[in-house]
């Protein structure tokens, strides 16, 4: 399990890198779009959709890395008021619930993605982008996020991680 | 069960779920899914992935990561410190100059980012130790920065206003302009309080330990000016009709990245990667909250809760100012627990029809809402700015920061009252220019 957890952590980091690259490409494409429209006087065809899709993909692909680095904001008032043992229980409840949500989205997104893939769905714009490509970010991101949650729960149960990243003596 | 009763249940369930310390994005998603399943059956979940995806499929939202990257680039460099240093040198003969410089630097930095915690961290890193070294008390030094940082979401660009603009269908350009004068008013109120309290406590009012020569005063300007030019450029592109907020933000992000490389010599790939990585973490977190907040909003609307709550409040037939007071209290309480993005996306569809029906301007309300969100950023338990300050000055305890921030909260409430009495403070500029 230890090496599996390390493998998932590594996958989350790589997914995070892909997310950073997508954001960087989006910044460049926005500038290119303005150049094409304002300087060259041509109309932009694919840029608006591309940038929007890139950032949606960045959001889903970045989510596992953000979880790994504790970047998802949470209300930690109740955990701060509790003792260490109660905190572990609460962290478990929260993680299992979040895992449930991620699995549900993953399950649903697989059908949704397959429908777009098999049906050859495209966007209604002139670019006619194949929708299964941006849609793919949802099952991939949610799948990895679920695996990252499994690792987090394992680390919590085996005492490798502290609940909510708080030290036992940390109290409000 | 009546939609109002379902609404009450949703409220209780949301509090319980978020209370477990679950990430807000997933907590909102769980509540939305659970209520859809219970009241509309399993089939209602067929559109789960599609709702999350299409919630983000809006080019206007592109401006959020762009402004976040712009802020991350500036925050990673010494620009914040330089901005503060320039003001401190120019104003050092003015009474209370150090606090005033800090608040002024926060206001200027706010114009470069749409985020409050980023403003707090960038100015506080240099400002708080310097103020304390020169004898200002810890509560005033930290309180001023915690409050000054909140200007990040009022002075344009502002992530909060982009979201409100999308949810309320109000022009984002107009909203940005509407934030300018209230932002300056709040800056002036903060400075006035800082001056008054320094004078009352008998703290040293003139920080003129030394007199800066003209050369010293001009020395740092070349490093700060380019950033001010970028602000001017983004504003011009936005209001000159050259670019939409997302396009202006994209160019702003690119220019800020380039300037950080050229002016501050942040050119090593690892350093640049760190900036982008920070930007990705913040914008990814925000966009995920936005996606699930939209799912939450979809659930409320399909269970007819949004419409019923709006009708119920409208039927109360109370004086419109009493109503506005109640809305303010509601937003303040919500602001203590939830980040602005979630509050705005969940409450705006309910609140905007109500305030419009009693004759309030949604543009004006956008400003009032934003100041309320600012207050939430410096009130426990989820006052993000308080934790940022705690990170910058770890030896100052949270209650001390809070004590220092409390009078500044009073300034914000005063600003809400003033803008309510004179709505023109918010609406005059956008109506005159657009």
Coordinates of C-alpha atoms in Angstrom, one line a residue:
Chain A
X1 CA 0.0 0.0 0.0
X2 CA 2.9 2.3 0.8
X3 CA 4.3 2.2 -2.7
X4 CA 0.8 2.4 -4.2
X5 CA 0.3 5.6 -2.2
X6 CA 3.6 7.0 -3.4
X7 CA 2.6 6.1 -7.0
X8 CA -0.7 8.0 -6.6
X9 CA 1.1 11.0 -5.1
X10 CA 3.4 11.1 -8.0
X11 CA 0.5 10.8 -10.4
X12 CA -1.2 13.8 -8.6
X13 CA 2.0 15.8 -9.0
X14 CA 2.2 15.0 -12.7
X15 CA -1.5 15.9 -13.1
X16 CA -0.8 19.2 -11.3
X17 CA 2.0 19.9 -13.8
X18 CA -0.4 19.3 -16.7
X19 CA -2.8 21.7 -15.0
X20 CA 0.0 24.4 -14.7
X21 CA 0.9 23.9 -18.4
X22 CA -2.7 24.3 -19.5
X23 CA -3.0 27.6 -17.6
X24 CA 0.2 28.8 -19.2
X25 CA -1.0 27.8 -22.7
X26 CA -4.3 29.6 -21.9
X27 CA -2.5 32.8 -21.0
X28 CA -0.5 32.6 -24.3
X29 CA -3.5 31.9 -26.4
X30 CA -5.5 34.8 -25.0
X31 CA -2.6 37.1 -26.0
X32 CA -2.4 35.5 -29.4
X33 CA -6.2 35.9 -29.9
X34 CA -6.0 39.6 -29.2
X35 CA -3.0 40.0 -31.5
X36 CA -4.9 38.1 -34.3
X37 CA -8.0 40.2 -33.9
X38 CA -6.6 43.7 -33.1
X39 CA -3.3 43.7 -35.0
X40 CA -3.9 41.4 -37.9
X41 CA -7.6 42.3 -38.1
X42 CA -8.6 38.7 -38.6
X43 CA -11.4 37.0 -36.7
X44 CA -10.6 34.5 -34.0
X45 CA -12.1 31.1 -34.5
X46 CA -10.9 28.6 -32.0
X47 CA -9.3 30.6 -29.3
X48 CA -12.3 31.4 -27.0
X49 CA -13.4 27.8 -26.8
X50 CA -9.9 26.5 -26.5
X51 CA -9.0 28.8 -23.6
X52 CA -12.3 28.0 -21.7
X53 CA -11.8 24.2 -22.2
X54 CA -8.1 24.4 -21.2
X55 CA -9.1 26.1 -17.9
X56 CA -11.9 23.7 -17.2
X57 CA -9.4 20.8 -17.8
X58 CA -6.8 22.6 -15.6
X59 CA -9.4 22.8 -12.8
X60 CA -10.2 19.0 -12.8
X61 CA -6.7 17.8 -13.5
X62 CA -5.3 20.2 -10.8
X63 CA -7.8 19.0 -8.1
X64 CA -5.8 15.9 -7.0
X65 CA -2.6 17.9 -6.6
X66 CA -4.5 20.7 -4.7
X67 CA -5.8 18.0 -2.4
X68 CA -2.3 16.6 -1.9
X69 CA -1.0 20.0 -1.0
X70 CA -4.0 20.8 1.2
X71 CA -5.1 23.7 -1.0
X72 CA -8.8 23.1 -0.9
X73 CA -10.3 25.6 1.5
X74 CA -12.4 24.2 4.4
X75 CA -14.1 25.4 7.5
X76 CA -11.9 24.0 10.3
X77 CA -13.7 25.6 13.2
X78 CA -15.2 22.4 14.6
X79 CA -12.0 20.3 14.2
X80 CA -10.0 23.1 16.0
X81 CA -12.4 22.8 19.0
X82 CA -12.0 19.0 19.3
X83 CA -9.4 16.7 20.8
X84 CA -7.1 14.5 18.7
X85 CA -9.2 11.3 18.6
X86 CA -12.4 13.1 17.8
X87 CA -10.6 14.9 15.1
X88 CA -9.4 11.7 13.5
X89 CA -13.0 10.4 13.4
X90 CA -14.3 13.7 11.9
X91 CA -11.5 13.8 9.3
X92 CA -12.4 10.2 8.3
X93 CA -16.1 11.1 8.0
X94 CA -15.2 14.2 5.9
X95 CA -12.8 12.2 3.6
X96 CA -15.1 9.3 3.1
X97 CA -18.0 11.7 2.2
X98 CA -15.8 13.6 -0.2
X99 CA -14.6 10.3 -1.7
X100 CA -18.3 9.3 -2.2
X101 CA -19.0 12.6 -4.1
X102 CA -15.9 12.2 -6.3
X103 CA -16.8 8.5 -7.2
X104 CA -20.4 9.6 -8.0
X105 CA -19.1 12.3 -10.4
X106 CA -16.5 9.9 -11.8
X107 CA -19.2 7.2 -12.5
X108 CA -21.6 9.7 -14.1
X109 CA -18.8 11.4 -16.2
X110 CA -17.7 8.0 -17.7
X111 CA -21.1 7.6 -19.3
X112 CA -21.3 11.2 -20.3
X113 CA -17.8 11.1 -21.8
X114 CA -18.5 7.8 -23.7
X115 CA -21.7 9.3 -25.2
X116 CA -19.8 12.3 -26.5
X117 CA -17.0 10.0 -27.8
X118 CA -19.2 7.4 -29.4
X119 CA -21.7 10.0 -30.8
X120 CA -18.9 12.1 -32.2
X121 CA -20.3 15.2 -30.5
X122 CA -18.7 18.5 -31.5
X123 CA -19.2 22.1 -30.4
X124 CA -21.7 24.3 -32.3
X125 CA -19.1 26.9 -33.2
X126 CA -17.2 27.2 -36.5
X127 CA -14.3 25.3 -34.9
X128 CA -16.4 22.2 -34.3
X129 CA -14.1 20.9 -31.5
X130 CA -14.6 17.3 -30.6
X131 CA -16.1 17.4 -27.2
X132 CA -14.8 14.1 -25.8
X133 CA -11.3 15.7 -25.6
X134 CA -12.2 18.4 -23.0
X135 CA -14.7 16.1 -21.4
X136 CA -12.0 13.6 -20.7
X137 CA -10.5 15.9 -18.0
X138 CA -13.5 15.2 -15.8
X139 CA -13.2 11.4 -15.4
X140 CA -9.4 11.6 -15.3
X141 CA -9.3 14.3 -12.7
X142 CA -12.1 12.8 -10.6
X143 CA -10.6 9.3 -10.9
X144 CA -7.2 10.5 -9.6
X145 CA -8.9 12.7 -7.0
X146 CA -10.7 9.6 -5.7
X147 CA -7.5 7.6 -5.6
X148 CA -5.8 10.5 -3.8
X149 CA -8.6 10.4 -1.2
X150 CA -8.2 6.7 -0.8
X151 CA -4.5 7.3 0.0
X152 CA -5.4 10.1 2.4
X153 CA -7.8 7.9 4.2
X154 CA -5.2 5.1 4.5
X155 CA -2.6 7.6 5.8
X156 CA -5.2 8.9 8.4
X157 CA -6.2 5.4 9.6
X158 CA -2.6 4.2 9.9
X159 CA -1.6 7.4 11.7
X160 CA 0.9 8.5 9.0
X161 CA -1.0 11.8 8.5
X162 CA -2.4 14.1 11.2
X163 CA -6.1 14.9 10.8
X164 CA -6.6 18.2 9.0
X165 CA -2.8 18.6 9.1
X166 CA -3.2 19.8 12.8
X167 CA -0.8 18.8 15.6
X168 CA -2.6 17.0 18.5
X169 CA -1.8 20.0 20.9
X170 CA -3.2 22.5 18.4
X171 CA -6.4 23.8 19.8
X172 CA -8.5 27.0 19.4
Chain B
X1 CA -42.8 19.1 2.0
X2 CA -42.9 22.8 1.1
X3 CA -40.0 24.4 -0.7
X4 CA -39.4 26.7 2.3
X5 CA -39.1 23.7 4.6
X6 CA -36.7 22.0 2.2
X7 CA -34.7 25.3 2.1
X8 CA -34.4 25.2 5.9
X9 CA -33.3 21.6 5.7
X10 CA -30.7 22.4 3.1
X11 CA -29.4 25.2 5.3
X12 CA -29.0 22.9 8.3
X13 CA -27.5 20.1 6.2
X14 CA -25.0 22.5 4.6
X15 CA -23.8 23.7 8.1
X16 CA -23.5 20.1 9.3
X17 CA -21.6 18.9 6.3
X18 CA -19.2 21.9 6.1
X19 CA -18.7 21.6 9.9
X20 CA -16.9 18.3 9.4
X21 CA -14.0 20.3 7.9
X22 CA -14.6 18.8 4.4
X23 CA -13.3 21.0 1.5
X24 CA -16.0 23.5 0.8
X25 CA -16.2 22.6 -2.9
X26 CA -17.0 18.9 -2.2
X27 CA -19.2 19.7 0.8
X28 CA -21.5 21.9 -1.4
X29 CA -21.4 19.1 -4.0
X30 CA -22.5 16.4 -1.5
X31 CA -25.4 18.5 -0.2
X32 CA -26.6 19.3 -3.7
X33 CA -26.4 15.6 -4.8
X34 CA -28.1 14.3 -1.6
X35 CA -31.1 16.7 -1.9
X36 CA -31.4 16.0 -5.7
X37 CA -31.4 12.3 -5.0
X38 CA -34.0 12.5 -2.1
X39 CA -36.5 14.8 -3.7
X40 CA -36.0 14.2 -7.5
X41 CA -34.9 10.6 -7.6
X42 CA -31.7 9.0 -8.9
X43 CA -32.4 10.1 -12.5
X44 CA -31.7 13.7 -11.5
X45 CA -28.1 12.8 -11.2
X46 CA -27.8 11.9 -14.9
X47 CA -26.6 15.4 -15.6
X48 CA -24.1 15.6 -12.7
X49 CA -20.9 15.8 -14.7
X50 CA -22.4 17.9 -17.4
X51 CA -23.7 20.5 -14.9
X52 CA -20.2 20.7 -13.3
X53 CA -18.6 21.1 -16.7
X54 CA -21.1 23.6 -18.2
X55 CA -21.0 25.6 -15.0
X56 CA -17.4 26.4 -15.8
X57 CA -17.9 26.7 -19.6
X58 CA -18.1 30.5 -19.6
X59 CA -15.4 32.6 -21.2
X60 CA -15.9 35.3 -18.5
X61 CA -14.7 32.9 -15.8
X62 CA -11.3 32.8 -17.7
X63 CA -10.6 36.1 -16.2
X64 CA -10.3 34.5 -12.7
X65 CA -7.2 32.4 -13.3
X66 CA -5.7 35.2 -15.3
X67 CA -6.1 37.8 -12.6
X68 CA -4.9 35.2 -10.0
X69 CA -1.7 34.5 -12.1
X70 CA -1.2 38.3 -12.4
X71 CA -1.4 38.6 -8.6
X72 CA 0.8 35.6 -8.1
X73 CA 3.5 37.0 -10.4
X74 CA 3.5 40.3 -8.6
X75 CA 3.3 38.8 -5.2
X76 CA 6.3 36.5 -5.8
X77 CA 8.6 39.4 -6.6
X78 CA 9.7 42.3 -4.4
X79 CA 7.1 44.6 -6.1
X80 CA 5.0 44.7 -2.9
X81 CA 7.9 45.7 -0.8
X82 CA 9.1 48.3 -3.3
X83 CA 5.6 49.8 -3.6
X84 CA 5.5 50.1 0.2
X85 CA 9.1 51.5 0.3
X86 CA 8.3 54.1 -2.3
X87 CA 5.3 55.4 -0.4
X88 CA 7.2 55.3 2.9
X89 CA 10.0 57.5 1.4
X90 CA 7.6 60.0 -0.2
X91 CA 5.3 60.3 2.8
X92 CA 7.8 60.1 5.6
X93 CA 7.2 63.6 6.8
X94 CA 3.4 63.0 7.0
X95 CA 2.1 62.1 10.5
X96 CA 1.5 58.4 10.9
X97 CA 3.3 57.9 7.6
X98 CA 4.2 54.3 8.1
X99 CA 0.7 53.0 8.6
X100 CA -0.6 55.3 5.9
X101 CA 2.1 54.0 3.5
X102 CA 1.1 50.4 4.3
X103 CA -2.6 51.0 3.7
X104 CA -1.8 53.0 0.5
X105 CA 0.5 50.2 -0.7
X106 CA -2.4 47.7 0.0
X107 CA -4.7 49.8 -2.1
X108 CA -2.2 50.0 -5.0
X109 CA -1.4 46.4 -4.8
X110 CA -5.1 45.6 -4.7
X111 CA -5.3 47.2 -8.2
X112 CA -2.8 44.6 -9.4
X113 CA -4.6 41.6 -8.0
X114 CA -8.1 40.5 -7.4
X115 CA -7.3 38.7 -4.2
X116 CA -7.3 39.8 -0.6
X117 CA -4.9 37.2 0.9
X118 CA -2.4 37.9 -1.8
X119 CA -2.5 41.6 -1.0
X120 CA -2.1 40.9 2.8
X121 CA 0.9 38.6 2.3
X122 CA 2.7 40.8 -0.2
X123 CA 2.5 44.1 1.8
X124 CA 2.5 42.5 5.3
X125 CA 5.8 40.6 4.7
X126 CA 7.7 43.9 4.7
X127 CA 5.2 46.3 6.3
X128 CA 4.5 44.5 9.6
X129 CA 8.1 44.0 10.8
X130 CA 9.0 47.5 9.7
X131 CA 6.1 49.1 11.6
X132 CA 6.9 47.1 14.7
X133 CA 10.6 47.9 14.5
X134 CA 9.7 51.6 14.5
X135 CA 7.5 51.2 17.6
X136 CA 4.0 50.8 16.4
X137 CA 2.0 48.4 18.5
X138 CA 1.5 44.8 17.2
X139 CA -2.3 45.1 17.1
X140 CA -2.3 48.3 14.9
X141 CA 0.4 47.0 12.6
X142 CA -1.3 43.7 12.0
X143 CA -4.9 45.0 12.0
X144 CA -4.0 47.7 9.4
X145 CA -2.6 45.1 7.0
X146 CA -5.5 42.6 7.6
X147 CA -8.0 45.3 6.8
X148 CA -5.9 46.9 4.0
X149 CA -5.6 43.5 2.4
X150 CA -9.4 43.3 2.0
X151 CA -9.2 46.2 -0.4
X152 CA -8.0 43.5 -2.9
X153 CA -11.6 42.5 -3.7
X154 CA -13.1 46.0 -3.8
X155 CA -10.6 47.9 -5.8
X156 CA -10.7 46.5 -9.4
X157 CA -9.8 43.9 -10.6
X158 CA -11.8 41.8 -8.3
X159 CA -12.6 38.0 -8.4
X160 CA -15.6 38.6 -6.2
X161 CA -17.1 41.2 -8.5
X162 CA -16.5 38.9 -11.6
X163 CA -18.6 36.2 -9.9
X164 CA -21.3 38.6 -8.8
X165 CA -21.4 40.0 -12.4
X166 CA -21.9 36.6 -13.8
X167 CA -24.5 35.5 -11.2
X168 CA -26.5 38.8 -11.3
X169 CA -26.0 39.4 -15.0
X170 CA -24.5 42.9 -14.3
X171 CA -21.7 44.3 -16.6
X172 CA -18.3 43.4 -15.0
X173 CA -16.8 46.5 -16.4
X174 CA -19.4 48.7 -14.7
X175 CA -19.0 46.7 -11.4
X176 CA -15.2 47.2 -11.5
X177 CA -15.8 51.0 -12.0
X178 CA -18.4 51.0 -9.2
X179 CA -15.7 49.6 -6.8
X180 CA -13.2 52.5 -7.4
X181 CA -14.7 55.3 -5.3
X182 CA -15.9 53.1 -2.5
X183 CA -12.4 51.6 -2.5
X184 CA -10.8 55.0 -2.2
X185 CA -13.4 55.9 0.5
X186 CA -12.5 52.8 2.5
X187 CA -8.8 53.5 2.1
X188 CA -9.3 57.0 3.4
X189 CA -11.4 55.8 6.4
X190 CA -8.7 53.2 7.2
X191 CA -6.0 55.9 7.1
X192 CA -8.1 58.3 9.2
X193 CA -8.5 55.6 11.9
X194 CA -4.8 54.7 11.8
X195 CA -3.9 58.3 12.3
X196 CA -6.4 58.9 15.0
X197 CA -5.4 55.9 17.1
X198 CA -1.7 56.6 16.7
X199 CA -2.3 60.2 17.9
X200 CA -4.5 59.0 20.8
X201 CA -2.0 56.4 22.0
X202 CA 0.8 59.0 21.8
X203 CA 2.7 56.8 19.3
X204 CA 5.4 58.6 17.4
X205 CA 3.5 60.4 14.6
X206 CA 6.4 61.6 12.6
X207 CA 8.7 58.8 11.4
X208 CA 11.2 61.2 10.0
X209 CA 14.2 59.4 11.6
X210 CA 15.9 60.5 8.5
X211 CA 15.2 62.7 5.6
X212 CA 15.2 61.1 2.2
X213 CA 17.0 63.0 -0.6
X214 CA 15.3 63.4 -3.9
X215 CA 17.6 60.8 -5.5
X216 CA 16.5 58.3 -2.9
X217 CA 12.8 59.2 -3.4
X218 CA 13.2 58.6 -7.2
X219 CA 15.5 55.6 -6.9
X220 CA 12.8 53.0 -6.7
X221 CA 10.3 54.5 -9.0
X222 CA 11.5 52.9 -12.2
X223 CA 10.8 49.5 -10.6
X224 CA 7.3 50.3 -9.5
X225 CA 6.2 52.4 -12.5
X226 CA 5.9 49.5 -15.0
X227 CA 3.4 47.8 -12.7
X228 CA 1.4 51.0 -12.5
X229 CA 1.5 51.3 -16.3
X230 CA 0.2 47.7 -16.5
X231 CA -2.7 48.7 -14.2
X232 CA -3.4 51.7 -16.5
X233 CA -3.1 49.5 -19.6
X234 CA -5.6 46.9 -18.3
X235 CA -8.0 49.6 -17.2
X236 CA -7.7 51.3 -20.6
X237 CA -8.2 48.0 -22.5
X238 CA -11.3 47.3 -20.4
X239 CA -13.1 50.6 -20.5
X240 CA -11.8 51.6 -23.9
X241 CA -13.8 48.7 -25.3
X242 CA -10.7 47.1 -26.7
X243 CA -10.9 43.9 -24.6
X244 CA -13.3 42.0 -22.4
X245 CA -12.3 41.4 -18.8
X246 CA -10.9 37.9 -19.7
X247 CA -8.8 39.3 -22.5
X248 CA -7.6 42.2 -20.5
X249 CA -6.7 39.9 -17.6
X250 CA -4.9 37.5 -20.0
X251 CA -2.7 40.3 -21.3
X252 CA -2.2 41.7 -17.7
X253 CA -1.1 38.2 -16.6
X254 CA 1.4 37.9 -19.5
X255 CA 2.8 41.4 -18.9
X256 CA 3.2 40.9 -15.2
X257 CA 5.0 37.6 -15.8
X258 CA 7.3 39.4 -18.3
X259 CA 8.0 42.3 -15.9
X260 CA 8.8 40.0 -13.0
X261 CA 11.4 38.3 -15.3
X262 CA 12.8 41.6 -16.6
X263 CA 12.7 43.9 -13.6
X264 CA 13.1 41.5 -10.7
X265 CA 15.3 39.0 -12.6
X266 CA 13.0 36.1 -11.7
X267 CA 14.1 34.1 -14.7
X268 CA 15.0 30.7 -13.4
X269 CA 12.5 28.1 -14.7
X270 CA 11.9 26.8 -11.1
X271 CA 11.0 30.3 -9.9
X272 CA 8.6 30.9 -12.8
X273 CA 7.2 27.4 -12.2
X274 CA 6.6 28.3 -8.6
X275 CA 4.6 31.4 -9.6
X276 CA 2.4 29.4 -12.0
X277 CA 2.0 26.6 -9.5
X278 CA 0.8 29.0 -6.9
X279 CA -1.6 30.5 -9.4
X280 CA -2.9 27.1 -10.4
X281 CA -3.5 26.0 -6.8
X282 CA -5.5 29.2 -6.0
X283 CA -7.5 29.3 -9.2
X284 CA -8.1 25.6 -9.2
X285 CA -9.5 25.8 -5.7
X286 CA -11.7 28.7 -6.6
X287 CA -13.0 27.2 -9.9
X288 CA -13.8 23.9 -8.1
X289 CA -15.9 25.9 -5.5
X290 CA -17.5 27.8 -8.4
X291 CA -18.4 24.5 -10.2
X292 CA -20.0 22.9 -7.2
X293 CA -21.7 26.2 -6.1
X294 CA -23.4 26.2 -9.5
X295 CA -24.5 22.6 -8.9
X296 CA -25.8 23.7 -5.5
X297 CA -27.6 26.7 -7.1
X298 CA -29.1 24.3 -9.7
X299 CA -30.4 22.0 -7.0
X300 CA -31.9 24.9 -5.0
X301 CA -33.6 26.2 -8.1
X302 CA -34.9 22.8 -9.4
X303 CA -36.4 22.2 -5.9
X304 CA -38.0 25.6 -6.2
X305 CA -36.2 26.8 -3.0
X306 CA -34.6 29.9 -4.6
X307 CA -37.9 31.2 -5.9
X308 CA -39.9 30.4 -2.7
X309 CA -37.4 32.1 -0.4
X310 CA -37.4 35.2 -2.7
X311 CA -41.2 35.2 -2.8
X312 CA -41.4 34.7 1.0
X313 CA -39.1 37.6 1.7
X314 CA -40.9 39.8 -0.8
X315 CA -44.2 39.0 0.9
X316 CA -42.9 40.1 4.3
X317 CA -43.6 43.6 3.1
X318 CA -41.1 45.3 5.4
X319 CA -39.4 48.6 4.8
X320 CA -36.8 48.2 2.1
X321 CA -34.0 49.5 4.4
X322 CA -34.9 47.0 7.1
X323 CA -34.8 44.4 4.4
X324 CA -31.3 45.6 3.3
X325 CA -30.2 45.6 6.9
X326 CA -31.3 42.0 7.3
X327 CA -29.6 41.0 4.0
X328 CA -26.4 42.6 5.4
X329 CA -26.6 40.6 8.6
X330 CA -27.2 37.4 6.6
X331 CA -24.2 38.1 4.4
X332 CA -22.0 39.0 7.4
X333 CA -22.9 35.7 9.2
X334 CA -22.3 33.7 6.0
X335 CA -19.0 35.6 5.5
X336 CA -17.8 34.4 8.8
X337 CA -18.0 30.8 7.7
X338 CA -17.8 30.6 3.9
X339 CA -15.5 32.1 1.2
X340 CA -16.9 34.9 -0.9
X341 CA -17.1 32.7 -4.1
X342 CA -19.5 30.2 -2.6
X343 CA -21.7 32.9 -0.8
X344 CA -22.1 34.9 -4.0
X345 CA -23.0 32.1 -6.3
X346 CA -25.4 30.6 -3.8
X347 CA -27.1 33.8 -2.6
X348 CA -27.1 36.1 -5.6
X349 CA -29.9 34.2 -7.5
X350 CA -32.1 34.6 -4.4
X351 CA -31.1 38.2 -3.4
X352 CA -30.9 40.1 -6.7
X353 CA -34.6 39.6 -7.7
X354 CA -35.6 40.7 -4.2
X355 CA -33.4 43.9 -4.1
X356 CA -34.4 44.8 -7.7
X357 CA -38.1 44.4 -6.9
X358 CA -37.8 46.9 -4.0
X359 CA -36.0 49.4 -6.1
X360 CA -32.3 48.9 -5.3
X361 CA -29.7 49.1 -8.0
X362 CA -28.0 45.6 -8.5
X363 CA -24.8 47.5 -9.4
X364 CA -24.9 49.4 -6.1
X365 CA -25.7 46.1 -4.3
X366 CA -22.6 44.5 -5.8
X367 CA -20.5 47.0 -3.9
X368 CA -22.4 46.5 -0.6
X369 CA -22.1 42.8 -1.0
X370 CA -18.3 43.0 -1.7
X371 CA -17.7 45.1 1.5
X372 CA -19.7 42.5 3.4
X373 CA -17.4 39.8 1.9
X374 CA -14.4 41.9 3.0
X375 CA -15.7 41.9 6.5
X376 CA -15.9 38.1 6.4
X377 CA -12.3 37.9 5.4
X378 CA -11.2 39.4 8.8
X379 CA -13.7 37.8 11.1
X380 CA -13.0 34.4 12.6
X381 CA -13.4 31.5 12.2
X382 CA -12.7 31.5 8.5
X383 CA -11.1 35.0 8.2
X384 CA -8.6 34.1 5.5
X385 CA -6.6 37.4 6.0
X386 CA -6.2 36.7 9.7
X387 CA -4.4 33.5 9.0
X388 CA -2.3 35.0 6.3
X389 CA -1.1 37.7 8.8
X390 CA -0.6 35.0 11.4
X391 CA 1.8 33.3 8.9
X392 CA 3.6 36.6 8.1
X393 CA 4.0 37.6 11.8
X394 CA 3.8 34.3 13.7
X395 CA 4.7 35.9 17.1
X396 CA 1.5 38.0 17.1
X397 CA -1.4 36.0 18.5
X398 CA -4.7 35.8 16.6
X399 CA -6.7 37.7 19.3
X400 CA -4.2 40.6 19.1
X401 CA -4.6 40.7 15.3
X402 CA -8.4 40.6 15.8
X403 CA -8.3 43.4 18.3
X404 CA -6.3 45.5 15.8
X405 CA -8.7 44.7 13.0
X406 CA -11.9 45.4 14.9
X407 CA -11.9 49.2 14.5
X408 CA -11.2 48.7 10.8
X409 CA -14.3 46.5 10.6
X410 CA -16.1 49.5 12.1
X411 CA -14.8 51.6 9.2
X412 CA -16.2 49.0 6.7
X413 CA -19.7 49.2 8.4
X414 CA -19.4 53.0 8.3
X415 CA -18.6 52.7 4.6
X416 CA -21.7 50.5 4.0
X417 CA -23.8 53.1 5.8
X418 CA -22.3 56.0 3.8
X419 CA -22.7 54.2 0.5
X420 CA -26.3 53.4 1.4
X421 CA -27.0 57.0 2.2
X422 CA -25.2 58.3 -0.9
X423 CA -25.5 55.5 -3.5
X424 CA -23.8 57.8 -6.0
X425 CA -20.4 56.9 -4.4
X426 CA -20.8 53.5 -6.1
X427 CA -23.0 54.3 -9.1
X428 CA -21.8 57.7 -10.3
X429 CA -18.5 56.7 -11.9
X430 CA -19.8 53.7 -14.0
X431 CA -22.9 55.6 -15.1
X432 CA -20.7 58.6 -16.1
X433 CA -18.1 56.6 -18.0
X434 CA -20.1 53.7 -19.6

